[in-house]
Structures are given as structure tokens and as C-alpha cells.
Amino acid sequence: MSTDIETRAFEAEIRQLLNILAHSLYTEREIFLRELISNASDALNRIQFEMLTDRDVLDPNAELAIRLSVDEDAGTLTVSDTGIGMTRDELVENLGVIAHSGVQGFLKRVKESGGGPGAGDIIGQFGVGFYSAFMVADEVTVVSRSYKPDAPAHRWTSSGGDTFTIAPAEKNTRGTEVTLKLKDDAKEFLQEWKLREVVRKHSDYVAYPVYIKRETTGEDDTVTVEDDRLNQQTALWRQPANELTDEDYDNFYRQLTLDFEPPLLRIHMSADAPLQFYAVLFVPAAAERNIFSARREPGLKLYARKVLIQEYCTDLLPEYLNFVHGVVDSEDLPLNVSRESFQANRQIARLKNTLTHKILSELKQLATDDPEKYAKVWAAFGRHLKQGVATAPEDKDRIVPLLRFHSSKSEGKQPDVSLATYAGRLAKGQDEIYYVLGDDPASVSHSPHLDPFRQRGIEVLYFTDPLDSFMATSLQSYEGYKLRNIDDAGLDIGDMGEPGEETQAETREALPEKAFDKLKRRFVDVLGERVLEVRESRVLTGSAARLVAPENAPDRNMQRVFRFLEREYEIPKRIMEINRRHPLIHNLAAQITSAPDAPVINQVIEQLYESALLVDGLHPDPASMVTRIQALMEAATATALQTGAGEAGE
Ligand code: ADP
Ligand code: MG
């Protein structure tokens, strides 16, 4: 038989990977066991799935289980399973020859982290978990026999390095045995307590029993071997919620996601009709999956009668809820349907509806019961929900109560105003919901459009996220109140709300007709095609100027979305409105009369225009204003000096 040993070279990137694993990663070495157990569990899932349709399987009655065994004298640890097994070709391909796209990604990550904490832990994410065995072993041997009844067993062996060997082997039962000859400094993994600890920590919820073989020698020297189960292996989702503690759920969540921050929301549900299923769902603490995350992609783990059908099932929730993690286990789903018919399956559609409605109603409940926690959910996933308003009209009414915004009456730093809150404090005579667009709450709060609303105590929502604009186009109205952009030229708030005190600017005289006409002409000369018209404002108080949209303007919301998406963006043409009573406008008019060629005049006009673009979130390149602002400051300081000199001389 030894003549049949064939030596093969590892694929180039795997060689590089092995070199690093064997020589430079020392942290978190224990995760090798998680990776081997997870491979065994995958192999068991696959045979279970296979047996649903294929009766011609080797050892159909073998218990689906994973076994650890230790040989202290030989210094070896073996992880074996009764899973699907591998043929000769599969051994060669899966464990050495096929280039894995993940290797490069993993090596890059290791380099970035300097091989420090976390580096080894993430190996499984890159689809190369098997090789983590070389962190603790000098030599790895895999003996495997495929479930296909006439495929003989083979042995794969490697000591790391550049090559592995493949040869026929004796093995009569289905499955795979991975034997590690432990390095001298990894002998701790021969100890039962250590294995117990590592399994509990990383693999407690593996769906198959993980046994350790334990030998006891009796008084009469008889040796008995028994299997001792190391993992709990409970389908937590099938247990009654009232028998589970927070800690149970947190442990489960950690094992599912490897996210060490507890989730913001968990939902444990089960239903009998019309579809019988169990589900445990989580809203994680942060949008960014951390580098340790065990979930490589969005999607829920889907089981049917405890058999894992899909690791990342994205058909169970609408796309905007893809931040939700968890497990769904159904009694009624057909197991062997193709993906296409799966999506079209009516039961799946029902299940999806039920899960979606439950998540949305639990979020609403959280917002009422624990607004602080809900604020965190909103900060992390608010954009998903806004996207939902735009992309899932069927869920719109359920999402709307979850929306939160900044407004001119916001109290904290967090967006805290819901549409219900807004509608609950409308001003006298107000029958529309007002919003203003901009890039962030701080700059929007300076928006000139707010002048008349402030003065009359009318609340305005700040739509500062491009997705707000996106959402607003789908939302249109709330409880019969139309959503209205306040940069609208035709907007007249008449005598809505309460008239406030007159501002300083308002008490000033309006600029006389002739001077104002001259000023207007100058604005038109300077701004030219960039504006549609220059005219007097009837509403501005504290601000000097603003840009308003003509009544038939194409959708302003979509323009912002385009800018955000970096599509071709053209600055929209607006009407420039000037506040005839504002001191700056008075000064400018005086300048035009006394020194019409002073460069400062055109600079101020340009700057008024660009500042207005900026507060409206329409400026394509705010940094370009710096040079002009510099020039204006120079002019201002020079004037101050003159005035100062004048005063000193008096
Ligand atoms: P991944 O598990 O992400 O695919 P691994 O490096 O852990 O990556 O494993 C590589 C491949 O080797 C697996 O995809 C599987 O095909 C095969 N394999 C590993 N261990 C086993 C096993 N115990 N039984 C059957 N196949 C296995
Ligand atoms: Mg694996």
C-alpha cells in the first residue's frame, strides 16, 4: 500500500498561510478546536440533508455525533465525525489544492493587526479554518470515508511546509477523523478539563453532541470506555422562554455572532398556526460587524425540524431588516426545495411577514418602554428603517412610528422627534408638516428658511440624511398632514402660530426702492445664470438672504439623493431672496453707492449665494469657499483697523 502514497504541493497561498500559522500566531490558539468542530458539524449537516432524499448512504443508522479522543502517549488529539466524509479527490481539493479567495483576506488582516490579539480568532471567517490546526500541531492527519457506498477511505497527511501526502487507508465507517500531533507547547490540549472548557466556550450550541471518550480502569483492571457529552447542544429556540435566563440568551448570542457586546433587542417567538415555527432574533449593538464577527453575511440561520437548511437565509426578512441576526426553525417547511421555488414558496412568504411584523412591533414597544435604548437602535439602524419606508411600501405604516428626527425643537443630541410627537404639537392653524433639508443638524439650525418659523414658534423637522430625502418622497404625508419642504417659494405661513417678538433686523427700515433695485441688479450681474431671479423676501428676519425653489421645481429631495450617490450633480437653479431690512444688505447698498468697484461687493454677493447653498445641503464643494472667506476677512480686518484708527484719533 505504501507505494500508493502520492505527494502533492499545497497551493501557493496556502503555503504562505501555513507558514504564518505555524510560526507567528500564538494568541487564541484554542480556536482551532472550534474550527474543527464546526467543520465536523457542517459535515453532519450535509449528511443529514443528503439522507432526506438519498437512501443509498453508507452507515445510514450511525449516530450523528462528534467525538474527541486523546492519546497521551502518542501526544495526539483526534476529532472525528460521522458526517458526509470526503473522497480522495475531495480531500485533495478541499485541503490543499483549491485556491481560497479567503487566504489573501486573512493574511492581510493578520498583517494589519501585527499578528496580535484577534488575528487567529477570525480565521474561520475566511473559509480556511481547517488550517488553524497547524497553530497547535506539528503534523495533521485526516482519514476520511465518503458517504458514497463504493468510495474507499483515504489518508491525508501534512507537517505544514509545502506539501501533503495522500494515500489509501483503512476505515470502514462513514466520516472523518482529524488527528493532531500536538506541538510540545500545546500539550495542554491533551487534558480533558481544557477540552471541556474550550468546547463550552466556543461550541456549546453545536447542534450535534460533542463527546469525549473517557477510559476508566476498574479495580480488576478492566477498562471501560464511555462517552461523555461536553456541549449542551440544546436548541435554545425550542425551549420555553420562561425557562431561559438573560445569560442563556447572551451566551447563545455570543456563540452565534461572536459579538461580545450584548444585543439591544432580543425576540423569542414561536407560533403554531398557520405555520409552526420557533425563532430567536437579535438586534446587535452596532451596525459595524466587528472583526471577530462569526456572521460573514447578512441572513438568518434557517432550520427545518432542527436540520440546518441555510446558514445565511436572506429570504426570511426584507432587505432593510438585514441587520437582524438569529435563528428560525420551522416544522412545516419543505426541506429539499430549490432556491427559486424557495423564494416563491407561500409558507416562506407568510413566515417572512410574521417575522417582519414581530420585529417592527417589538421595536415600537422598545421605543415606548426604553427610549434610551431605542435611541441606540435608531443611531445604528435608523437608516435601514428609512430605507424600508422607501423600498417596502407594504411595511410603511409599521415603520413610520419608528422614525426619529432632529427638529427645531429637539432637546438632545439624539434625533428624538417622532412624527407623532410633531403632530401632537402643531402650532395654531398649522395643517402641514414642515421640514428643511441640509447636511447636518448644526448647520441646518442656521438655515434662513427657519426665520419665520422660529419667530412664530412652528416646529420644523431637520432632514439631514440623504436617506431622509429618499424617504420623504415615498412618505408624502403623515396622518393626513402633507410633508412640506420650507424652501418652497410659494409657502405662506400667514398667521399660523403665535407672532413672536420683532427681531433687531425687522426693526430696521427697509432699504428704499431705488437703492434696492440697484442692489438687485448687482446680484443679477454677479450671479447671472446661476439664479432664476433675485427678489425681495417677505419672510426673512434674522438672515440676509436665502435660496428658494420655484414652485414647479423638480424634486429637491431626489437632487440631494443624487448628490449623495455622487451621480452627475448639477447645482439646481433657485430664486435668491434678499432681506431688505438686514444690516448686511444695507451696508452692501451703501458700498454700491459710494464705491461701486470695491471688490468686496462681488465677494459678499458670491458668498451669500454659496452660504445659502451650503445650509441647504446643495453645495458640491464647500472647501472651495475658503479662499474667498480669507479675502473677506482681510477686508473686514482692514476696515476695523481704519475705524479703530479713527476712534483713537478722536
Ligand atoms: P470552510 O469550513 O469555511 O469551508 P475549512 O478550511 O474549515 O473552510 O474547510 C475546508 C473544506 O474542507 C470544507 O469546506 C469541507 O469541504 C472540507 N472539510 C473540512 N473538514 C471536514 C470534515 N470533518 N468532513 C468533511 N469535510 C470537511
Ligand atoms: Mg471550516
XYZ file of C-alpha atoms and ligand atoms in Angstrom:
678
model
C 0.000 0.000 0.000
C 2.805 2.397 0.758
C 3.569 2.537 -2.937
C 0.307 4.390 -3.383
C 1.435 7.377 -1.385
C 1.322 10.455 -3.507
C 2.961 13.718 -2.515
C 1.294 16.920 -3.629
C 2.247 20.566 -3.280
C -0.044 22.976 -1.477
C -1.455 25.799 -3.491
C 0.905 28.793 -3.215
C -1.199 30.997 -0.970
C -1.936 28.136 1.374
C 1.806 27.602 1.792
C 2.120 31.207 2.830
C -0.786 30.811 5.232
C 0.639 27.663 6.804
C 3.932 29.350 7.342
C 2.310 32.149 9.282
C 0.025 29.878 11.256
C 2.839 27.579 12.297
C 5.326 30.251 13.241
C 3.833 33.565 14.112
C 0.368 33.289 15.597
C 0.299 32.405 19.246
C -2.830 34.065 20.520
C -6.199 32.373 20.653
C -4.759 29.096 19.538
C -7.626 27.260 21.176
C -9.966 28.317 18.379
C -8.527 25.500 16.251
C -10.930 23.240 18.102
C -13.892 25.416 17.274
C -12.913 25.291 13.610
C -12.538 21.506 13.535
C -15.804 21.015 15.394
C -17.541 23.432 13.091
C -16.256 21.536 10.058
C -17.491 18.311 11.634
C -20.847 19.906 12.326
C -21.061 21.153 8.713
C -20.282 17.637 7.527
C -23.047 16.267 9.761
C -25.499 18.849 8.466
C -24.682 17.823 4.949
C -25.165 14.117 5.527
C -28.418 14.769 7.327
C -29.585 16.804 4.405
C -28.386 14.149 1.958
C -30.296 11.439 3.773
C -33.565 13.282 3.270
C -33.504 12.391 -0.385
C -30.872 9.725 -0.822
C -31.348 6.386 0.835
C -28.206 4.872 -0.607
C -25.830 6.135 2.025
C -23.081 4.369 3.917
C -23.978 3.718 7.581
C -27.446 5.254 7.456
C -28.005 4.476 11.115
C -24.803 5.861 12.577
C -25.395 8.397 15.334
C -24.748 11.925 14.076
C -22.076 12.979 16.515
C -18.613 14.412 17.033
C -16.032 12.673 19.193
C -12.833 13.908 20.762
C -10.243 11.421 21.875
C -6.799 11.797 23.312
C -3.785 9.511 23.204
C -1.439 10.788 25.843
C 1.433 8.507 24.929
C 1.362 9.492 21.286
C 0.589 13.109 22.194
C -2.362 13.240 19.795
C -5.838 14.677 19.816
C -8.421 13.339 17.380
C -11.649 14.995 16.291
C -13.896 12.560 14.466
C -17.343 12.774 12.997
C -19.926 10.616 11.245
C -20.542 13.325 8.674
C -20.541 13.286 4.929
C -16.857 12.376 4.618
C -14.543 13.080 1.708
C -13.451 11.071 -1.302
C -9.828 11.086 -2.410
C -10.450 13.940 -4.820
C -12.321 15.918 -2.220
C -9.500 15.518 0.292
C -7.007 16.796 -2.243
C -9.153 19.679 -3.372
C -10.617 20.797 -0.065
C -7.435 20.504 1.944
C -4.719 21.826 -0.222
C -5.166 22.453 -3.867
C -8.107 24.714 -4.435
C -7.086 28.329 -4.054
C -9.301 30.011 -1.465
C -10.203 33.570 -2.118
C -10.199 33.983 1.657
C -6.492 33.385 2.160
C -5.446 36.800 0.885
C -8.048 38.487 3.038
C -6.923 36.648 6.097
C -3.232 37.325 5.533
C -3.974 40.990 5.039
C -5.918 41.118 8.291
C -3.115 39.367 10.146
C -0.616 41.840 8.797
C -2.786 44.790 9.793
C -3.175 43.536 13.327
C 0.502 42.687 13.566
C -0.406 39.108 14.470
C -1.756 40.446 17.715
C -4.942 39.585 19.575
C -7.823 38.658 17.361
C -5.762 37.634 14.390
C -6.150 33.902 14.815
C -9.675 34.150 16.031
C -11.014 35.349 12.728
C -9.574 32.600 10.570
C -12.897 30.782 10.232
C -14.402 33.818 8.561
C -12.122 33.443 5.625
C -13.071 29.877 4.818
C -9.689 28.459 5.773
C -10.449 27.353 9.336
C -9.091 23.861 8.853
C -5.534 25.157 8.617
C -5.731 26.649 12.103
C -4.876 23.103 13.262
C -1.292 23.915 12.332
C -1.154 26.507 15.102
C -1.044 23.664 17.624
C 0.103 20.628 15.634
C 3.386 19.529 14.070
C 1.553 17.069 11.961
C -2.080 16.711 10.923
C -3.621 13.511 9.599
C -7.084 13.305 8.119
C -8.618 9.917 7.459
C -11.933 10.148 5.703
C -14.505 7.944 4.092
C -17.253 9.385 1.964
C -20.928 8.533 2.403
C -20.950 7.199 -1.150
C -21.027 3.454 -0.548
C -18.315 2.480 -3.045
C -15.763 5.195 -2.322
C -12.781 3.842 -0.343
C -11.188 5.703 2.560
C -8.040 7.815 2.209
C -5.483 9.369 4.450
C -4.243 12.928 4.040
C -1.145 13.921 5.997
C 0.939 17.036 6.282
C 3.515 18.559 8.564
C 2.756 22.028 7.289
C 5.534 23.101 4.946
C 4.988 22.893 1.238
C 3.453 19.503 0.694
C 0.950 16.947 1.837
C 0.548 13.270 1.032
C -2.480 11.282 0.087
C -2.816 7.515 0.305
C -5.455 4.806 0.622
C -6.439 3.976 4.193
C -8.446 1.535 6.256
C -11.688 2.940 7.579
C -14.920 1.051 7.484
C -17.285 3.662 8.755
C -18.554 6.869 7.237
C -16.998 10.159 8.270
C -13.770 11.960 9.006
C -11.081 11.696 11.660
C -8.685 14.585 12.099
C -5.678 13.697 14.245
C -3.302 16.363 15.521
C 0.157 15.534 16.741
C 0.359 18.370 19.230
C 3.389 20.631 19.428
C 5.367 20.482 22.655
C 3.961 23.797 23.778
C 0.375 22.756 23.025
C 0.166 19.684 25.204
C -2.497 21.329 27.323
C -4.972 20.181 24.685
C -4.439 16.627 25.834
C -6.163 17.450 29.087
C -9.802 16.718 29.419
C -10.623 19.756 31.532
C -9.038 22.005 28.938
C -11.016 20.456 26.087
C -14.164 20.702 28.163
C -13.532 24.382 28.767
C -12.818 25.189 25.136
C -15.854 23.310 23.852
C -18.147 25.028 26.330
C -16.734 28.379 25.426
C -16.874 28.115 21.661
C -19.067 25.216 20.650
C -21.721 24.797 23.298
C -24.648 25.139 20.912
C -23.333 22.963 18.126
C -26.410 21.016 17.131
C -24.776 17.592 17.480
C -23.381 16.003 20.607
C -19.653 16.502 21.121
C -18.424 13.548 23.153
C -15.143 12.925 24.794
C -14.032 9.369 25.124
C -13.227 8.588 28.660
C -11.449 5.453 29.809
C -11.725 4.291 33.361
C -9.812 1.395 34.790
C -11.760 -0.603 37.365
C -10.426 -2.413 40.468
C -9.967 -5.540 38.457
C -8.055 -3.725 35.723
C -10.965 -3.843 33.332
C -11.063 -0.801 31.131
C -14.405 0.755 30.391
C -14.817 3.365 27.725
C -17.691 5.740 27.910
C -18.806 8.798 26.010
C -19.217 11.941 27.999
C -21.058 14.801 26.364
C -19.271 18.157 26.511
C -21.751 20.551 24.914
C -25.264 21.482 25.936
C -26.438 21.093 22.363
C -29.812 22.484 23.155
C -31.904 24.091 20.508
C -32.395 27.103 22.722
C -35.073 28.440 20.440
C -37.234 25.389 21.131
C -37.160 25.906 24.878
C -39.910 27.879 26.599
C -38.818 31.480 27.093
C -39.767 31.460 30.764
C -37.224 28.736 31.438
C -34.360 30.748 29.992
C -32.282 33.425 31.675
C -30.732 36.549 30.204
C -27.427 34.794 30.495
C -28.664 31.856 28.425
C -29.652 34.210 25.662
C -26.450 36.226 25.881
C -24.343 33.088 25.654
C -26.331 31.897 22.726
C -25.967 35.263 21.016
C -22.228 35.246 21.595
C -21.828 31.831 20.105
C -23.976 32.737 17.161
C -22.275 36.007 16.331
C -19.050 36.155 18.372
C -20.192 39.669 19.185
C -19.262 40.380 22.780
C -21.480 43.387 23.171
C -24.925 42.260 24.264
C -27.697 42.808 21.733
C -30.036 45.800 22.018
C -33.131 43.732 21.476
C -33.986 40.075 21.514
C -37.134 38.414 20.376
C -38.045 34.847 21.199
C -41.172 33.719 19.487
C -42.977 30.614 18.436
C -46.199 30.027 16.586
C -48.455 27.102 15.845
C -50.728 28.394 13.155
C -50.812 28.901 10.322
C -47.210 27.822 10.294
C -45.414 26.138 13.124
C -42.031 27.637 13.869
C -39.608 28.852 16.529
C -37.392 31.894 16.244
C -34.839 33.753 18.302
C -33.867 37.086 16.797
C -31.424 39.785 17.877
C -30.750 43.411 17.060
C -26.995 43.792 17.582
C -25.422 46.679 19.459
C -23.661 48.196 16.485
C -24.012 48.388 12.757
C -20.370 47.628 12.095
C -19.812 43.967 12.465
C -16.611 43.751 14.437
C -13.704 41.830 13.061
C -14.436 38.906 15.331
C -17.927 38.548 13.989
C -18.853 34.983 13.218
C -21.577 36.000 10.787
C -19.939 36.580 7.473
C -23.035 37.746 5.665
C -26.475 39.008 6.480
C -29.201 36.427 6.827
C -30.862 34.234 9.406
C -29.922 30.665 10.216
C -32.744 28.577 8.883
C -33.502 25.136 10.271
C -36.315 22.822 9.328
C -37.065 20.312 12.042
C -33.661 21.072 13.571
C -31.788 20.386 10.336
C -29.763 23.359 9.194
C -31.042 24.290 5.751
C -29.284 27.591 5.193
C -26.587 29.320 7.157
C -27.421 32.755 5.755
C -31.007 32.806 4.649
C -31.947 36.206 3.257
C -35.444 35.259 2.176
C -36.914 35.426 5.663
C -36.709 39.163 6.164
C -36.990 42.171 3.877
C -33.647 43.612 2.898
C -33.955 46.661 5.110
C -34.037 44.384 8.175
C -30.849 42.562 7.231
C -29.155 43.814 10.412
C -31.184 41.338 12.442
C -29.392 38.148 13.447
C -30.900 34.937 14.662
C -32.290 31.506 14.114
C -35.560 30.313 12.635
C -36.636 26.701 12.912
C -39.783 25.541 11.192
C -41.728 22.340 11.434
C -43.561 22.740 8.186
C -41.034 23.827 5.607
C -40.190 21.532 2.768
C -36.534 20.639 3.138
C -35.404 19.988 -0.344
C -36.725 22.819 -2.407
C -34.607 24.712 -4.875
C -33.709 28.287 -4.127
C -36.073 29.695 -6.731
C -39.098 27.799 -5.532
C -37.992 28.649 -2.009
C -38.389 32.350 -2.651
C -41.737 31.774 -4.283
C -42.911 29.445 -1.540
C -46.090 30.694 0.100
C -45.156 29.429 3.517
C -41.873 31.282 3.361
C -43.729 34.422 2.373
C -46.004 34.016 5.377
C -43.128 33.336 7.691
C -41.384 36.431 6.390
C -44.460 38.524 7.075
C -44.851 37.217 10.587
C -41.189 37.795 11.457
C -41.160 41.274 9.937
C -44.284 42.380 11.756
C -42.985 40.996 15.009
C -39.656 42.803 14.716
C -41.339 46.098 13.860
C -43.813 45.845 16.703
C -41.110 44.890 19.203
C -39.069 47.892 18.098
C -42.084 50.100 18.635
C -42.555 48.636 22.081
C -38.893 49.226 22.899
C -39.217 52.841 21.813
C -42.009 53.287 24.362
C -40.519 51.257 27.191
C -36.884 52.256 26.928
C -36.380 55.333 24.750
C -32.689 55.476 25.597
C -32.076 52.009 24.292
C -34.232 52.698 21.306
C -32.095 55.764 20.571
C -29.150 53.388 20.211
C -31.082 51.186 17.826
C -32.011 54.255 15.844
C -28.439 55.526 15.761
C -27.185 52.194 14.470
C -30.017 51.126 12.186
C -32.225 54.153 11.578
C -31.029 54.339 8.024
C -32.187 50.807 7.394
C -35.650 51.733 8.612
C -35.757 54.842 6.447
C -34.755 52.704 3.537
C -37.665 50.464 4.471
C -40.140 53.323 4.112
C -38.910 53.863 0.584
C -38.458 50.254 -0.503
C -41.158 48.310 1.299
C -44.465 50.158 0.883
C -46.308 47.219 2.453
C -44.491 47.830 5.747
C -44.565 51.616 5.596
C -47.307 52.121 8.150
C -45.495 49.905 10.605
C -42.135 51.638 10.134
C -43.377 55.220 10.327
C -43.880 55.162 14.133
C -40.226 54.140 14.456
C -38.812 57.162 12.656
C -36.936 59.801 14.639
C -35.655 63.190 13.555
C -33.883 66.252 14.764
C -36.062 69.310 14.701
C -36.010 72.953 15.644
C -37.452 71.761 18.974
C -35.091 68.827 19.581
C -33.755 68.679 23.075
C -30.733 66.439 22.995
C -28.043 65.449 20.572
C -30.026 62.402 19.504
C -32.754 62.674 16.932
C -35.720 62.497 19.287
C -38.772 63.723 17.435
C -41.221 61.212 16.023
C -43.906 62.182 13.552
C -46.463 61.517 16.272
C -44.683 63.927 18.619
C -44.587 66.502 15.868
C -48.235 66.079 15.001
C -49.085 66.321 18.696
C -47.684 69.843 18.961
C -48.731 71.580 15.773
C -48.996 75.328 16.047
C -52.295 77.137 15.821
C -53.679 76.872 12.299
C -50.901 74.545 11.106
C -52.044 71.772 8.797
C -48.797 70.655 7.193
C -45.614 69.051 8.481
C -42.617 71.220 7.702
C -39.103 70.065 7.042
C -35.871 71.627 5.924
C -33.053 69.898 4.070
C -29.403 70.188 4.969
C -26.248 68.279 5.690
C -26.257 68.169 9.479
C -28.384 69.449 12.352
C -25.869 72.081 13.412
C -25.685 73.789 10.037
C -29.370 73.382 9.310
C -30.205 75.154 12.542
C -28.753 78.268 10.890
C -30.911 77.907 7.855
C -32.504 81.211 6.830
C -35.631 79.273 5.883
C -36.229 78.811 9.584
C -36.549 82.547 10.290
C -40.317 82.892 10.037
C -40.969 79.501 11.640
C -38.811 80.314 14.632
C -40.495 83.592 15.040
C -43.929 82.007 15.088
C -42.951 79.022 17.212
C -43.628 76.495 14.451
C -41.591 73.306 14.614
C -39.564 72.238 11.583
C -38.032 68.783 11.112
C -34.407 68.635 10.029
C -33.909 66.211 7.177
C -30.152 65.978 7.273
C -29.590 62.491 5.992
C -29.781 61.943 2.229
C -31.965 58.992 3.114
C -34.423 61.399 4.721
C -34.932 62.891 1.315
C -35.252 59.478 -0.203
C -37.779 58.542 2.431
C -39.743 61.798 2.177
C -40.529 61.161 -1.471
C -42.236 57.899 -0.508
C -43.808 59.160 2.668
C -45.616 62.219 1.236
C -47.841 62.639 4.279
C -48.478 61.531 7.828
C -51.970 61.194 9.322
C -53.326 63.436 6.632
C -50.693 66.151 7.137
C -48.696 66.786 3.997
C -44.911 66.898 4.356
C -43.673 70.200 3.017
C -40.194 71.500 2.295
C -39.851 75.023 3.683
C -37.563 76.247 0.922
C -40.694 76.358 -1.189
C -41.132 79.786 -2.815
C -44.895 79.615 -2.593
C -45.013 78.707 1.056
C -47.077 81.162 3.077
C -47.448 80.576 6.766
C -49.670 83.640 7.043
C -50.723 83.996 10.631
C -50.074 80.451 11.761
C -48.678 80.051 15.255
C -48.025 82.960 17.570
C -46.331 86.133 16.354
C -43.041 86.370 18.239
C -41.112 89.453 19.199
C -39.725 91.503 16.395
C -36.079 90.882 15.757
C -33.457 93.541 15.584
C -33.316 93.216 11.817
C -37.005 93.717 11.475
C -36.989 96.951 13.350
C -34.649 98.415 10.773
C -36.023 100.421 7.943
C -36.497 98.624 4.671
C -33.964 99.719 2.081
C -35.551 102.379 -0.157
C -36.892 101.254 -3.526
C -34.175 102.842 -5.688
C -31.254 101.545 -3.668
C -32.822 98.093 -3.528
C -33.321 97.992 -7.312
C -29.694 98.889 -7.814
C -28.626 96.197 -5.397
C -30.828 93.605 -7.075
C -29.297 94.438 -10.452
C -25.852 93.919 -8.990
C -26.856 90.494 -7.648
C -28.168 89.544 -11.075
C -24.947 90.742 -12.751
C -22.754 88.746 -10.401
C -24.773 85.536 -10.155
C -26.012 85.512 -13.744
C -27.369 82.162 -14.899
C -26.859 80.600 -11.516
C -30.097 82.026 -10.192
C -33.526 82.239 -11.781
C -34.443 85.514 -10.213
C -33.434 87.923 -7.449
C -36.226 89.384 -5.357
C -37.249 90.707 -2.012
C -38.097 88.287 0.750
C -41.292 88.690 2.686
C -40.349 86.269 5.437
C -36.676 86.587 6.363
C -35.903 88.217 9.685
C -32.508 87.289 11.128
C -30.910 86.211 7.839
C -29.737 88.323 4.924
C -30.643 86.038 2.043
C -31.825 82.605 1.051
C -32.438 80.445 -1.983
C -35.946 79.209 -2.630
C -37.167 76.643 -5.079
C -39.561 77.749 -7.804
C -42.970 76.222 -7.412
C -42.586 73.769 -10.266
C -39.051 72.724 -9.337
C -38.091 69.123 -9.988
C -37.929 67.092 -6.839
C -35.421 68.646 -4.460
C -35.257 65.524 -2.397
C -34.045 63.463 -5.277
C -31.434 66.080 -6.138
C -29.907 65.581 -2.725
C -30.001 61.835 -3.115
C -28.163 62.168 -6.414
C -25.537 64.360 -4.830
C -25.112 61.774 -2.119
C -24.818 58.955 -4.597
C -22.258 61.034 -6.457
C -24.260 60.771 -9.601
C -23.970 63.568 -12.077
C -24.977 66.508 -9.992
C -25.866 69.946 -11.191
C -26.462 72.714 -8.720
C -30.174 73.371 -9.028
C -31.248 76.865 -10.062
C -33.061 78.788 -7.384
C -34.635 82.118 -6.701
C -32.492 84.317 -4.480
C -34.463 86.172 -1.866
C -32.967 89.175 -0.117
C -33.909 90.612 3.246
C -34.388 94.324 2.638
C -34.063 95.157 6.320
C -30.893 93.291 7.112
C -27.831 95.370 8.192
C -25.562 93.493 5.795
C -27.838 94.366 2.882
C -27.913 97.997 3.999
C -24.126 98.108 4.128
C -23.830 96.471 0.761
C -26.207 99.004 -0.789
C -24.193 101.842 0.755
C -20.994 100.413 -0.697
C -22.515 100.183 -4.150
C -23.346 103.856 -3.975
C -20.056 105.090 -2.519
C -17.503 102.739 -4.129
C -19.160 100.536 -6.736
C -15.868 98.992 -7.841
C -14.771 97.758 -4.425
C -14.015 94.043 -4.839
C -15.674 93.288 -1.531
C -19.141 93.857 -3.048
C -18.961 90.972 -5.507
C -17.226 88.789 -2.975
C -20.038 89.284 -0.478
C -22.678 88.510 -3.092
C -20.860 85.337 -4.133
C -20.506 84.334 -0.523
C -24.167 84.968 0.299
C -25.102 82.707 -2.582
C -22.709 79.932 -1.650
C -23.564 80.073 2.060
C -27.189 79.626 1.092
C -26.269 76.582 -0.979
C -24.307 75.240 1.930
C -27.072 75.440 4.516
C -29.451 73.816 2.069
C -27.071 70.902 1.663
C -26.622 71.715 -2.020
C -23.027 72.892 -2.126
C -20.914 70.460 -4.122
C -17.585 71.605 -2.708
C -17.719 73.732 0.458
C -13.932 73.796 0.808
C -13.729 75.875 -2.363
C -15.106 78.841 -0.384
C -12.044 79.134 1.802
C -10.105 81.489 -0.468
C -12.968 83.943 -0.699
C -13.656 83.831 3.023
C -9.994 84.653 3.545
C -10.292 87.685 1.268
C -13.424 88.842 3.091
C -11.684 88.554 6.435
C -8.817 90.609 5.124
C -11.225 93.298 4.027
C -13.071 93.190 7.348
C -9.911 93.474 9.438
C -8.614 96.330 7.278
C -11.868 98.232 7.820
C -11.727 97.536 11.531
C -8.219 98.984 11.614
C -9.354 102.162 9.860
C -12.294 102.554 12.179
C -10.079 101.800 15.155
C -7.517 104.409 13.995
C -10.328 106.905 13.526
C -11.633 106.353 17.044
C -8.137 106.561 18.531
C -7.578 109.853 16.741
C -10.742 111.478 18.083
P -14.749 26.113 5.466
O -15.221 25.252 6.591
O -15.025 27.563 5.714
O -15.232 25.684 4.114
P -12.213 24.964 6.131
O -10.825 25.354 5.843
O -12.567 24.879 7.573
O -13.152 26.017 5.408
O -12.545 23.592 5.441
C -12.275 23.400 4.070
C -13.150 22.328 3.466
O -12.696 21.026 3.848
C -14.593 22.350 3.909
O -15.351 23.255 3.139
C -15.029 20.906 3.663
O -15.377 20.725 2.302
C -13.773 20.137 3.937
N -13.789 19.578 5.287
C -13.088 20.003 6.355
N -13.356 19.248 7.445
C -14.262 18.329 7.060
C -14.933 17.236 7.736
N -14.749 16.991 9.023
N -15.787 16.481 6.994
C -15.992 16.736 5.687
N -15.406 17.740 5.019
C -14.536 18.513 5.679
Mg -14.499 25.444 8.481
